[in-house]
CSV table of C-alpha atoms in Angstrom, one decimal:
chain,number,residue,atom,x,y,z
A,586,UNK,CA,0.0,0.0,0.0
A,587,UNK,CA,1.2,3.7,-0.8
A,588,UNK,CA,0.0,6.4,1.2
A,589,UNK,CA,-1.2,9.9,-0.5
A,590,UNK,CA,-1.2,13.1,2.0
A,591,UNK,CA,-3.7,15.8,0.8
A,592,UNK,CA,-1.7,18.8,1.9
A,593,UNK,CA,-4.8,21.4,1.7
A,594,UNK,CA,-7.3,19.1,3.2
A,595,UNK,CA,-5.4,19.5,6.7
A,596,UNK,CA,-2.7,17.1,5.8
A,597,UNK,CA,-4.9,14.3,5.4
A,598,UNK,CA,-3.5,10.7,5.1
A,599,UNK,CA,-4.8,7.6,3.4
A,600,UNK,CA,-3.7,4.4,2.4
A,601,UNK,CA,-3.6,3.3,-1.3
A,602,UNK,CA,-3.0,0.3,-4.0
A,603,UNK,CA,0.2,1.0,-5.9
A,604,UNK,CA,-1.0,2.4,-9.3
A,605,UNK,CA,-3.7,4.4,-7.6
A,606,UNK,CA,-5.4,7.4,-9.7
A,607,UNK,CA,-5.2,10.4,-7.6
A,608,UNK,CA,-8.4,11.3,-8.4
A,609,UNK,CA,-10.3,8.4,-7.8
A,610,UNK,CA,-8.6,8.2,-4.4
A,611,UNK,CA,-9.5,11.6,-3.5
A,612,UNK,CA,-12.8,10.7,-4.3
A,613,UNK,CA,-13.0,7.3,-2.3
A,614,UNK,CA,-11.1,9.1,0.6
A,615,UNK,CA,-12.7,12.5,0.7
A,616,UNK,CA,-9.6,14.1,0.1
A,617,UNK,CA,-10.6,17.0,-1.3
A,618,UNK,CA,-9.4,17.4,-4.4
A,619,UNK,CA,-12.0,19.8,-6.7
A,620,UNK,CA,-13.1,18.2,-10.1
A,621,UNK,CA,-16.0,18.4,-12.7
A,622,UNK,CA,-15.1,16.5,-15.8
A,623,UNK,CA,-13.0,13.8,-14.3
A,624,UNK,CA,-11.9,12.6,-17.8
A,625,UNK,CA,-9.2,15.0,-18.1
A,626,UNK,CA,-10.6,17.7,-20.6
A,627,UNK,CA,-11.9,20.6,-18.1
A,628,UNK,CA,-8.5,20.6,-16.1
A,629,UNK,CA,-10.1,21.8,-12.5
A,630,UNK,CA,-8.1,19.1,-10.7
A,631,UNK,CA,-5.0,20.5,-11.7
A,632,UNK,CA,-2.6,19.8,-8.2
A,633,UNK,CA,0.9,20.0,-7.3
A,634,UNK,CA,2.8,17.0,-5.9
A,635,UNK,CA,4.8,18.6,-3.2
A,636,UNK,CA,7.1,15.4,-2.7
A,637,UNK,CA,7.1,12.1,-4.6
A,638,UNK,CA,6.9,13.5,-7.8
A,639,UNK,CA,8.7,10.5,-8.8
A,640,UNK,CA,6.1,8.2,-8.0
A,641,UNK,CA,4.0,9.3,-10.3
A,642,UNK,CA,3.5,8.0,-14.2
A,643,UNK,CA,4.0,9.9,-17.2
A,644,UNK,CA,2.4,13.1,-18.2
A,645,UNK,CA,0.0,12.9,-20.6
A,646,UNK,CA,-1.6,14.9,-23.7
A,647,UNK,CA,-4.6,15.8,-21.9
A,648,UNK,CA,-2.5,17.4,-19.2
A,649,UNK,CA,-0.4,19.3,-21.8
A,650,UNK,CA,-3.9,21.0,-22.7
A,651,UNK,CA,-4.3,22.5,-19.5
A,652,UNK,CA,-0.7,22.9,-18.1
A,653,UNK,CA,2.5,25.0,-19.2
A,654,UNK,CA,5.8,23.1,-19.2
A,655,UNK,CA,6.9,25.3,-16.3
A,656,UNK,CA,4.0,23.9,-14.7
A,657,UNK,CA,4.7,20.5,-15.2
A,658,UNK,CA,8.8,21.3,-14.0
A,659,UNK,CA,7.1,22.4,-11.2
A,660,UNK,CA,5.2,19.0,-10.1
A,661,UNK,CA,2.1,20.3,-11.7
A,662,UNK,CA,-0.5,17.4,-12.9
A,663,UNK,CA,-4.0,17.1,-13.4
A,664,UNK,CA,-5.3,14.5,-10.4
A,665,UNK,CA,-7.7,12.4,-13.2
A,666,UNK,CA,-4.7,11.4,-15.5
A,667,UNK,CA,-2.4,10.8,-12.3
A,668,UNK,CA,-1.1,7.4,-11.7
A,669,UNK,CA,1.0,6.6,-8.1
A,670,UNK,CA,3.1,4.0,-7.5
A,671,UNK,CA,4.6,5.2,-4.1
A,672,UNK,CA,4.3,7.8,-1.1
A,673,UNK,CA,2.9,11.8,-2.4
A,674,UNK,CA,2.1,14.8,-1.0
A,675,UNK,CA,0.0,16.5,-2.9
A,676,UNK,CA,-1.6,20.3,-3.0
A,677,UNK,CA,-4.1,22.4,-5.1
């Protein structure tokens, strides 16, 4: 199990399959993070891993649409196309 914090929601912690969406977890867990679309083409989940970064799976074409590649240097990704694999932090 990989454990997510959701920094903004009072630095919540919850447990986690490895190859988790972030999203969906957020949702299961009440974690906090906003959405609408959920399928990756309004990008209102768009949240900054604060530490793990590399636990996290490629960035996809659907998260180019919605973020700058400053952005994504920055630990930018949108929660519904985000894969973990291992501990985040995570921030919106």
């Amino acid at each position: 199990m990989i454990r997510i914090t959701f920094l903004t929601n009072n630095s919540m912690l919850v447990s986690a399959p490895g190859n988790s969406n972030l999203l969906r977890v957020s949702l299961r867990e009440k974690g906090g993070i906003p959405f609408k679309c959920g399928g990756g083409l309004c990008g209102t989940c768009k949240c900054r891993i604060e530490k793990g970064l590399e636990h996290t799976d490629t960035v996809k074409a659907k998260e180019r649409k919605h973020l700058t590649e400053e952005q994504i240097k920055e630990g930018y990704r949108m929660a519904c196309q985000t894969f973990v694999n291992g501990d985040v932090s995570v921030s919106w």
